[in-house]
mmCIF file of C-alpha atoms in Angstrom:
data_model
loop_
_atom_site.group_PDB
_atom_site.id
_atom_site.type_symbol
_atom_site.label_atom_id
_atom_site.label_comp_id
_atom_site.label_asym_id
_atom_site.label_seq_id
_atom_site.Cartn_x
_atom_site.Cartn_y
_atom_site.Cartn_z
ATOM 1 C CA MET A 315 16.533 -8.986 3.737
ATOM 2 C CA GLY A 316 17.095 -8.518 -0.019
ATOM 3 C CA LEU A 317 17.913 -5.203 -1.630
ATOM 4 C CA THR A 318 17.461 -2.208 0.655
ATOM 5 C CA LEU A 319 16.257 1.282 -0.199
ATOM 6 C CA ARG A 320 19.801 2.608 -0.387
ATOM 7 C CA ALA A 321 21.011 -0.206 -2.621
ATOM 8 C CA LEU A 322 18.094 0.299 -4.972
ATOM 9 C CA LEU A 323 18.673 4.031 -5.348
ATOM 10 C CA LEU A 324 21.564 3.564 -7.757
ATOM 11 C CA ALA A 325 19.771 0.867 -9.722
ATOM 12 C CA ALA A 326 16.602 2.934 -10.033
ATOM 13 C CA SER A 327 18.487 6.012 -11.186
ATOM 14 C CA ALA A 328 19.857 4.094 -14.163
ATOM 15 C CA THR A 329 16.394 3.704 -15.692
ATOM 16 C CA ARG A 330 13.486 5.992 -16.443
ATOM 17 C CA ALA A 331 11.339 6.256 -13.360
ATOM 18 C CA PHE A 332 7.746 5.155 -13.643
ATOM 19 C CA ALA A 333 4.903 5.832 -11.258
ATOM 20 C CA SER A 334 4.820 3.717 -8.110
ATOM 21 C CA CYS A 335 3.747 4.054 -4.491
ATOM 22 C CA ALA A 336 7.129 5.772 -3.956
ATOM 23 C CA HIS A 337 6.216 8.460 -6.503
ATOM 24 C CA GLY A 338 7.582 11.833 -5.425
ATOM 25 C CA THR A 339 10.314 10.345 -3.220
ATOM 26 C CA PHE A 340 14.023 9.873 -3.928
ATOM 27 C CA LEU A 341 13.195 6.478 -5.450
ATOM 28 C CA ARG A 342 10.742 7.866 -8.019
ATOM 29 C CA PRO A 343 11.214 11.636 -8.471
ATOM 30 C CA ARG A 344 8.488 13.535 -10.275
ATOM 31 C CA ALA A 345 9.013 14.689 -13.842
ATOM 32 C CA GLU A 346 10.626 18.130 -13.812
ATOM 33 C CA ASP A 347 8.241 19.437 -16.484
ATOM 34 C CA GLY A 348 5.167 18.532 -14.432
ATOM 35 C CA THR A 349 4.092 15.706 -16.731
ATOM 36 C CA VAL A 350 1.990 13.058 -15.012
ATOM 37 C CA GLU A 351 3.964 9.847 -15.484
ATOM 38 C CA VAL A 352 1.878 6.749 -16.097
ATOM 39 C CA GLY A 353 2.914 3.475 -14.492
ATOM 40 C CA LYS A 354 4.301 0.715 -16.685
ATOM 41 C CA PHE A 355 3.283 -2.094 -14.352
ATOM 42 C CA GLY A 356 -0.163 -3.525 -13.824
ATOM 43 C CA TYR A 357 -2.388 -5.746 -11.727
ATOM 44 C CA THR A 358 -4.962 -7.488 -13.936
ATOM 45 C CA GLY A 359 -6.425 -7.551 -17.444
ATOM 46 C CA SER A 360 -4.645 -7.645 -20.784
ATOM 47 C CA ILE A 361 -1.295 -6.541 -19.338
ATOM 48 C CA VAL A 362 -1.187 -8.978 -16.445
ATOM 49 C CA ARG A 363 1.011 -11.537 -18.262
ATOM 50 C CA LEU A 364 3.735 -8.997 -18.979
ATOM 51 C CA SER A 365 3.476 -6.432 -16.208
ATOM 52 C CA GLY A 366 1.429 -7.953 -13.397
ATOM 53 C CA PRO A 367 2.815 -8.767 -9.919
ATOM 54 C CA LEU A 368 4.146 -12.175 -10.969
ATOM 55 C CA ASN A 369 6.450 -10.456 -13.466
ATOM 56 C CA TRP A 370 7.309 -7.202 -11.703
ATOM 57 C CA ALA A 371 10.865 -8.388 -11.051
ATOM 58 C CA ALA A 372 11.529 -8.653 -14.794
ATOM 59 C CA LEU A 373 10.096 -5.263 -15.757
ATOM 60 C CA GLU A 374 13.093 -3.215 -14.668
ATOM 61 C CA ALA A 375 15.906 -5.593 -13.793
ATOM 62 C CA PRO A 376 17.835 -5.565 -11.575
ATOM 63 C CA ALA A 377 16.062 -2.733 -9.745
ATOM 64 C CA ASN A 378 12.882 -4.775 -9.245
ATOM 65 C CA SER A 379 14.495 -8.108 -8.390
ATOM 66 C CA VAL A 380 13.577 -7.806 -4.716
ATOM 67 C CA CYS A 381 9.892 -8.139 -5.738
ATOM 68 C CA ALA A 382 10.609 -11.844 -6.271
ATOM 69 C CA THR A 383 13.365 -12.448 -3.721
ATOM 70 C CA GLY A 384 12.740 -10.131 -0.763
ATOM 71 C CA THR A 385 11.785 -11.665 2.568
ATOM 72 C CA ARG A 386 10.086 -8.597 4.058
ATOM 73 C CA GLN A 387 7.584 -7.761 1.352
ATOM 74 C CA SER A 388 4.318 -5.860 1.708
ATOM 75 C CA PRO A 389 1.366 -5.947 1.980
ATOM 76 C CA ILE A 390 0.774 -8.621 4.597
ATOM 77 C CA ASP A 391 -2.054 -10.054 6.649
ATOM 78 C CA MET A 392 -2.048 -8.024 9.877
ATOM 79 C CA VAL A 393 -2.391 -10.891 12.330
ATOM 80 C CA GLU A 394 -1.239 -11.078 15.915
ATOM 81 C CA GLY A 395 2.502 -11.485 16.282
ATOM 82 C CA VAL A 396 3.631 -9.832 13.040
ATOM 83 C CA PHE A 397 3.445 -6.231 14.238
ATOM 84 C CA SER A 398 4.094 -4.030 17.251
ATOM 85 C CA VAL A 399 1.656 -1.439 18.542
ATOM 86 C CA LEU A 400 2.373 2.269 18.722
ATOM 87 C CA GLN A 401 -0.220 4.538 20.291
ATOM 88 C CA GLY A 402 -1.240 7.574 18.278
ATOM 89 C CA SER A 403 -0.295 9.764 21.232
ATOM 90 C CA GLU A 404 3.321 8.618 20.807
ATOM 91 C CA VAL A 405 3.475 9.936 17.236
ATOM 92 C CA GLU A 406 3.946 13.538 16.156
ATOM 93 C CA LEU A 407 1.861 13.886 13.006
ATOM 94 C CA THR A 408 1.070 17.154 11.281
ATOM 95 C CA VAL A 409 -0.342 17.691 7.813
ATOM 96 C CA ASN A 410 -0.978 21.148 6.443
ATOM 97 C CA ASP A 411 -4.437 22.080 5.236
ATOM 98 C CA MET A 412 -4.526 23.016 1.557
ATOM 99 C CA PRO A 413 -6.900 25.995 1.249
ATOM 100 C CA GLU A 414 -6.063 26.410 -2.439
ATOM 101 C CA GLY A 415 -6.601 22.731 -3.172
ATOM 102 C CA ALA A 416 -3.996 20.237 -4.384
ATOM 103 C CA GLU A 417 -2.920 18.527 -7.579
ATOM 104 C CA PHE A 418 -4.799 15.246 -7.996
ATOM 105 C CA GLU A 419 -3.273 12.904 -10.578
ATOM 106 C CA ASN A 420 -4.139 9.664 -12.348
ATOM 107 C CA LEU A 421 -0.917 7.646 -12.584
ATOM 108 C CA GLY A 422 -2.597 4.738 -14.331
ATOM 109 C CA THR A 423 -1.779 2.521 -11.363
ATOM 110 C CA THR A 424 -3.440 4.702 -8.710
ATOM 111 C CA VAL A 425 -4.806 8.197 -8.099
ATOM 112 C CA GLU A 426 -2.575 10.444 -6.022
ATOM 113 C CA VAL A 427 -2.765 13.759 -4.164
ATOM 114 C CA ILE A 428 0.426 15.851 -4.087
ATOM 115 C CA THR A 429 0.674 17.319 -0.608
ATOM 116 C CA GLN A 430 1.969 20.696 0.511
ATOM 117 C CA GLY A 431 3.677 20.027 3.809
ATOM 118 C CA GLY A 432 3.396 17.495 6.598
ATOM 119 C CA THR A 433 5.628 15.617 9.014
ATOM 120 C CA LEU A 434 5.690 12.313 10.858
ATOM 121 C CA LYS A 435 8.031 12.078 13.838
ATOM 122 C CA VAL A 436 8.572 8.718 15.530
ATOM 123 C CA ALA A 437 11.321 7.999 18.075
ATOM 124 C CA GLU A 438 13.146 11.240 17.221
ATOM 125 C CA LYS A 439 13.192 10.386 13.510
ATOM 126 C CA GLN A 440 11.362 12.844 11.258
ATOM 127 C CA PHE A 441 9.784 12.125 7.882
ATOM 128 C CA GLU A 442 8.274 14.595 5.402
ATOM 129 C CA LEU A 443 4.969 13.852 3.668
ATOM 130 C CA GLN A 444 5.278 13.638 -0.130
ATOM 131 C CA GLN A 445 1.874 12.399 -1.289
ATOM 132 C CA PHE A 446 -1.009 10.110 -0.519
ATOM 133 C CA HIS A 447 -2.699 7.671 -2.858
ATOM 134 C CA PHE A 448 -5.293 4.923 -2.839
ATOM 135 C CA HIS A 449 -5.614 1.176 -3.369
ATOM 136 C CA LEU A 450 -8.828 -0.684 -4.133
ATOM 137 C CA PRO A 451 -9.473 -3.025 -2.382
ATOM 138 C CA SER A 452 -7.191 -2.692 0.628
ATOM 139 C CA GLU A 453 -3.725 -4.172 0.243
ATOM 140 C CA HIS A 454 -3.193 -5.098 3.875
ATOM 141 C CA LEU A 455 -5.644 -7.553 5.382
ATOM 142 C CA ASP A 456 -7.087 -7.053 8.861
ATOM 143 C CA ASN A 457 -6.674 -10.548 10.313
ATOM 144 C CA GLY A 458 -7.601 -12.101 6.984
ATOM 145 C CA THR A 459 -10.309 -9.583 6.138
ATOM 146 C CA SER A 460 -10.075 -7.232 3.165
ATOM 147 C CA GLN A 461 -11.445 -3.694 3.413
ATOM 148 C CA ALA A 462 -13.054 -1.601 0.680
ATOM 149 C CA MET A 463 -9.995 0.620 0.129
ATOM 150 C CA GLU A 464 -6.704 1.685 1.681
ATOM 151 C CA MET A 465 -5.018 5.091 1.718
ATOM 152 C CA HIS A 466 -1.216 5.274 1.789
ATOM 153 C CA MET A 467 0.438 8.444 3.107
ATOM 154 C CA VAL A 468 4.050 8.340 1.904
ATOM 155 C CA PHE A 469 6.838 10.073 3.845
ATOM 156 C CA GLN A 470 10.606 10.257 3.392
ATOM 157 C CA SER A 471 13.390 11.320 5.751
ATOM 158 C CA ALA A 472 16.491 13.416 5.167
ATOM 159 C CA THR A 473 18.479 10.175 5.301
ATOM 160 C CA GLN A 474 16.420 8.649 2.475
ATOM 161 C CA GLU A 475 14.226 6.355 4.519
ATOM 162 C CA ILE A 476 10.581 5.734 3.676
ATOM 163 C CA ALA A 477 7.647 5.588 6.091
ATOM 164 C CA VAL A 478 4.059 4.902 5.077
ATOM 165 C CA ILE A 479 0.845 5.325 7.039
ATOM 166 C CA GLY A 480 -1.793 2.883 5.815
ATOM 167 C CA VAL A 481 -5.435 3.651 6.589
ATOM 168 C CA TYR A 482 -8.358 1.362 5.811
ATOM 169 C CA ILE A 483 -11.428 2.902 4.183
ATOM 170 C CA ASN A 484 -14.938 1.509 4.611
ATOM 171 C CA ILE A 485 -18.194 2.324 2.855
ATOM 172 C CA ALA A 486 -19.783 4.380 5.598
ATOM 173 C CA ASP A 487 -23.397 4.820 4.508
ATOM 174 C CA GLN A 488 -23.974 1.094 4.874
ATOM 175 C CA ALA A 489 -23.742 -0.816 8.126
ATOM 176 C CA ALA A 490 -20.330 -0.043 9.567
ATOM 177 C CA ALA A 491 -17.899 -2.890 8.903
ATOM 178 C CA PRO A 492 -16.605 -4.158 12.265
ATOM 179 C CA ALA A 493 -12.995 -4.999 12.896
ATOM 180 C CA ALA A 494 -12.036 -8.546 11.995
ATOM 181 C CA LYS A 495 -12.735 -11.076 14.738
ATOM 182 C CA ARG A 496 -9.696 -12.361 16.598
ATOM 183 C CA SER A 497 -9.467 -15.640 18.463
ATOM 184 C CA PRO A 498 -9.345 -15.464 22.297
ATOM 185 C CA SER A 499 -5.920 -17.159 22.310
ATOM 186 C CA ARG A 500 -4.474 -14.523 20.007
ATOM 187 C CA ILE A 501 -5.982 -11.714 22.040
ATOM 188 C CA THR A 502 -4.526 -13.171 25.232
ATOM 189 C CA ARG A 503 -1.034 -13.408 23.768
ATOM 190 C CA ARG A 504 -1.269 -9.864 22.490
ATOM 191 C CA GLN A 505 -2.375 -8.444 25.829
ATOM 192 C CA GLU A 506 0.684 -9.919 27.503
ATOM 193 C CA ALA A 507 2.774 -7.442 25.506
ATOM 194 C CA THR A 508 0.503 -4.454 24.993
ATOM 195 C CA THR A 509 -3.180 -3.846 24.566
ATOM 196 C CA PRO A 510 -4.123 -1.822 21.487
ATOM 197 C CA PRO A 511 -7.514 -0.173 21.262
ATOM 198 C CA PRO A 512 -9.998 -1.988 19.033
ATOM 199 C CA ALA A 513 -10.179 -0.901 15.421
ATOM 200 C CA THR A 514 -12.529 2.026 15.024
ATOM 201 C CA ALA A 515 -15.104 1.590 12.273
ATOM 202 C CA ALA A 516 -16.089 4.658 10.299
ATOM 203 C CA THR A 517 -19.366 6.084 11.584
ATOM 204 C CA GLY A 518 -19.851 8.363 8.596
ATOM 205 C CA PRO A 519 -18.161 9.629 5.452
ATOM 206 C CA THR A 520 -14.799 11.351 5.907
ATOM 207 C CA ALA A 521 -15.054 14.898 4.550
ATOM 208 C CA LEU A 522 -11.536 14.863 3.079
ATOM 209 C CA LEU A 523 -12.227 11.735 1.039
ATOM 210 C CA GLU A 524 -15.608 12.963 -0.142
ATOM 211 C CA THR A 525 -13.976 16.192 -1.347
ATOM 212 C CA ILE A 526 -11.193 14.382 -3.197
ATOM 213 C CA PHE A 527 -13.359 11.700 -4.761
ATOM 214 C CA GLY A 528 -15.882 14.332 -5.759
ATOM 215 C CA VAL A 529 -13.567 15.242 -8.658
ATOM 216 C CA VAL A 530 -12.048 11.824 -9.392
ATOM 217 C CA ASP A 531 -14.206 11.436 -12.501
ATOM 218 C CA GLN A 532 -12.328 14.404 -13.996
ATOM 219 C CA ILE A 533 -9.121 12.336 -14.110
ATOM 220 C CA SER A 534 -10.563 9.112 -15.494
ATOM 221 C CA THR A 535 -7.818 8.978 -18.145
ATOM 222 C CA PRO A 536 -4.299 7.943 -17.034
ATOM 223 C CA GLY A 537 -1.881 10.856 -17.277
ATOM 224 C CA THR A 538 -4.449 13.531 -16.407
ATOM 225 C CA LYS A 539 -4.670 15.777 -13.359
ATOM 226 C CA VAL A 540 -7.067 18.226 -11.749
ATOM 227 C CA LYS A 541 -6.985 20.743 -8.910
ATOM 228 C CA THR A 542 -9.104 19.661 -5.965
ATOM 229 C CA PRO A 543 -11.306 21.985 -3.924
ATOM 230 C CA PRO A 544 -9.782 23.141 -0.606
ATOM 231 C CA LEU A 545 -8.611 20.193 1.501
ATOM 232 C CA VAL A 546 -8.888 20.157 5.293
ATOM 233 C CA MET A 547 -6.462 17.565 6.625
ATOM 234 C CA SER A 548 -7.048 18.086 10.360
ATOM 235 C CA GLU A 549 -10.009 15.671 10.563
ATOM 236 C CA VAL A 550 -7.923 12.740 9.342
ATOM 237 C CA VAL A 551 -4.912 13.715 11.472
ATOM 238 C CA ASP A 552 -7.114 13.833 14.588
ATOM 239 C CA ILE A 553 -8.609 10.414 13.793
ATOM 240 C CA LEU A 554 -5.168 8.857 13.332
ATOM 241 C CA LYS A 555 -3.731 10.348 16.514
ATOM 242 C CA ALA A 556 -6.759 9.218 18.548
ATOM 243 C CA ASN A 557 -6.155 5.593 17.603
ATOM 244 C CA ALA A 558 -3.080 3.359 17.332
ATOM 245 C CA PHE A 559 -0.690 2.106 14.675
ATOM 246 C CA GLN A 560 0.308 -1.470 13.908
ATOM 247 C CA ILE A 561 3.948 -1.128 12.882
ATOM 248 C CA TYR A 562 6.337 -3.447 11.057
ATOM 249 C CA SER A 563 9.271 -3.255 8.638
ATOM 250 C CA GLY A 564 8.170 -4.147 5.110
ATOM 251 C CA SER A 565 8.438 -2.896 1.557
ATOM 252 C CA LEU A 566 6.862 -0.755 -1.101
ATOM 253 C CA THR A 567 3.789 -2.543 -2.451
ATOM 254 C CA THR A 568 4.668 -1.630 -6.049
ATOM 255 C CA PRO A 569 7.884 -1.893 -8.078
ATOM 256 C CA PRO A 570 10.710 -1.642 -7.129
ATOM 257 C CA CYS A 571 9.352 -3.350 -3.952
ATOM 258 C CA SER A 572 12.177 -1.775 -1.904
ATOM 259 C CA GLU A 573 12.460 -3.117 1.638
ATOM 260 C CA GLY A 574 13.210 -1.239 4.837
ATOM 261 C CA VAL A 575 9.905 0.673 4.649
ATOM 262 C CA ASN A 576 8.541 1.725 8.056
ATOM 263 C CA TRP A 577 4.873 0.705 7.952
ATOM 264 C CA HIS A 578 2.291 2.240 10.292
ATOM 265 C CA VAL A 579 -1.116 0.650 9.643
ATOM 266 C CA SER A 580 -3.781 2.567 11.544
ATOM 267 C CA THR A 581 -6.413 0.884 13.682
ATOM 268 C CA ALA A 582 -8.779 3.673 12.645
ATOM 269 C CA ARG A 583 -11.174 3.495 9.717
ATOM 270 C CA LEU A 584 -12.070 6.296 7.343
ATOM 271 C CA GLY A 585 -15.346 6.274 5.447
ATOM 272 C CA VAL A 586 -16.773 7.083 2.017
ATOM 273 C CA THR A 587 -20.295 7.003 0.688
ATOM 274 C CA SER A 588 -21.221 4.213 -1.679
ATOM 275 C CA ALA A 589 -21.615 6.795 -4.458
ATOM 276 C CA SER A 590 -18.050 8.044 -3.950
ATOM 277 C CA PHE A 591 -16.750 4.493 -3.769
ATOM 278 C CA VAL A 592 -18.334 3.682 -7.115
ATOM 279 C CA LYS A 593 -16.817 6.824 -8.672
ATOM 280 C CA VAL A 594 -13.294 6.004 -7.560
ATOM 281 C CA ARG A 595 -13.731 2.315 -8.362
ATOM 282 C CA ASP A 596 -14.680 3.219 -11.921
ATOM 283 C CA VAL A 597 -11.385 5.115 -12.261
ATOM 284 C CA ILE A 598 -8.984 2.862 -10.340
ATOM 285 C CA GLY A 599 -10.552 -0.486 -11.136
ATOM 286 C CA PHE A 600 -8.286 -2.819 -9.159
ATOM 287 C CA ASN A 601 -4.797 -2.018 -7.851
ATOM 288 C CA SER A 602 -3.994 -4.299 -4.952
ATOM 289 C CA ARG A 603 -0.889 -6.503 -4.733
ATOM 290 C CA TYR A 604 -1.618 -9.963 -3.352
ATOM 291 C CA PRO A 605 -0.689 -10.484 0.325
ATOM 292 C CA GLN A 606 2.921 -11.485 0.902
ATOM 293 C CA ASN A 607 4.461 -13.992 3.283
ATOM 294 C CA THR A 608 5.033 -13.320 6.973
ATOM 295 C CA PRO A 609 7.991 -10.912 7.335
ATOM 296 C CA GLY A 610 11.228 -12.870 7.508
ATOM 297 C CA GLN A 611 9.821 -15.886 5.672
ATOM 298 C CA PRO A 612 10.817 -16.851 2.095
ATOM 299 C CA ASN A 613 9.303 -14.836 -0.742
ATOM 300 C CA ILE A 614 6.123 -16.511 -1.970
ATOM 301 C CA LEU A 615 7.330 -16.329 -5.578
ATOM 302 C CA MET A 616 10.464 -18.223 -4.597
ATOM 303 C CA LEU A 617 8.323 -20.826 -2.855
ATOM 304 C CA SER A 618 6.087 -21.054 -5.907
ATOM 305 C CA ALA A 619 9.099 -21.595 -8.163
ATOM 306 C CA LEU A 620 10.398 -24.341 -5.878
ATOM 307 C CA GLY A 621 6.981 -25.952 -5.871
ATOM 308 C CA SER A 622 6.762 -25.843 -9.654
ATOM 309 C CA ALA A 623 10.230 -27.353 -9.977
ATOM 310 C CA ALA A 624 9.356 -30.131 -7.548
ATOM 311 C CA ALA A 625 6.147 -30.850 -9.449
ATOM 312 C CA ALA A 626 8.070 -31.029 -12.728
ATOM 313 C CA VAL A 627 10.586 -33.460 -11.231
ATOM 314 C CA ALA A 628 7.781 -35.602 -9.831
ATOM 315 C CA ALA A 629 5.983 -35.619 -13.168
ATOM 316 C CA ALA A 630 9.156 -36.631 -15.008
ATOM 317 C CA ALA A 631 9.793 -39.458 -12.558
ATOM 318 C CA ALA A 632 6.239 -40.800 -12.671
ATOM 319 C CA PRO A 633 5.730 -43.956 -14.749
ATOM 320 C CA ALA A 634 3.984 -43.513 -18.052
ATOM 321 C CA ALA A 635 0.270 -44.158 -17.880
ATOM 322 C CA ALA A 636 -0.875 -47.427 -19.406
ATOM 323 C CA PRO A 637 -2.875 -47.042 -22.624
ATOM 324 C CA ALA A 638 -6.595 -47.102 -22.133
ATOM 325 C CA ALA A 639 -8.381 -50.325 -22.961
ATOM 326 C CA ALA A 640 -10.266 -50.362 -26.225
#
């Protein structure tokens, strides 16, 4: 399985924490002085050669080594057979409203809301909500289909386990994006085990997201923060509990890529207006890790390295090309 969350705790504590999707958890504690820490890894652009996903393992060795060697990495393509289904009614999910607003930060690698209480209880195991943040476009794929955005609600337990609820976000003032089509054979196999409800497309903008993204332009610079207007969380909680979760054991989608993360990808869809999407896109840009291999299969970076080595051997063994005729 590669390095686990517990094994990585000691390695991570030996270096200065930088912002990741585990920000605010035991893996990446917040700065005690309230400073907004800016991530030292990237996705694209001028820093991609040094700090993009292909080189995450080398940024903070050995803590990040599982990014290149782990066999249960996230995100993945959510296709039939790689996940189990958990009905929303089987989950105890509560998230406190924030009538005074919440701290909204630009970590350089994402924008994040610091929450003020919330719990996820699954199979008698309880997790406490630490924060939620956003990826653009979605990191998980819905049967090969990318969505406009994805929200990650990050929880941790008293025994230092991580659970994440992933929620797709569509642009809701255009034609609602339907769930990805699935082949009849896949649907049949799935129904033999359990029948999840179809993914629910957003029928309008989600008030919580519109409120949050309404002030995202005030934190356009990495390292800045702002207080949001009052946040009502009950709408999103009700949507999640009325649908189902596709669950699997994966990893953080940012360094240190720790495995053993309990993923709950919702079949629901939240919505934002196109104007709000443009505002948050202009701040985030792009922050989506490329899809990983099927859980349990070799890490795609390891496969790539093997392929490159094989190509080099083949090239060395190939006969020299004859000189071109004059």
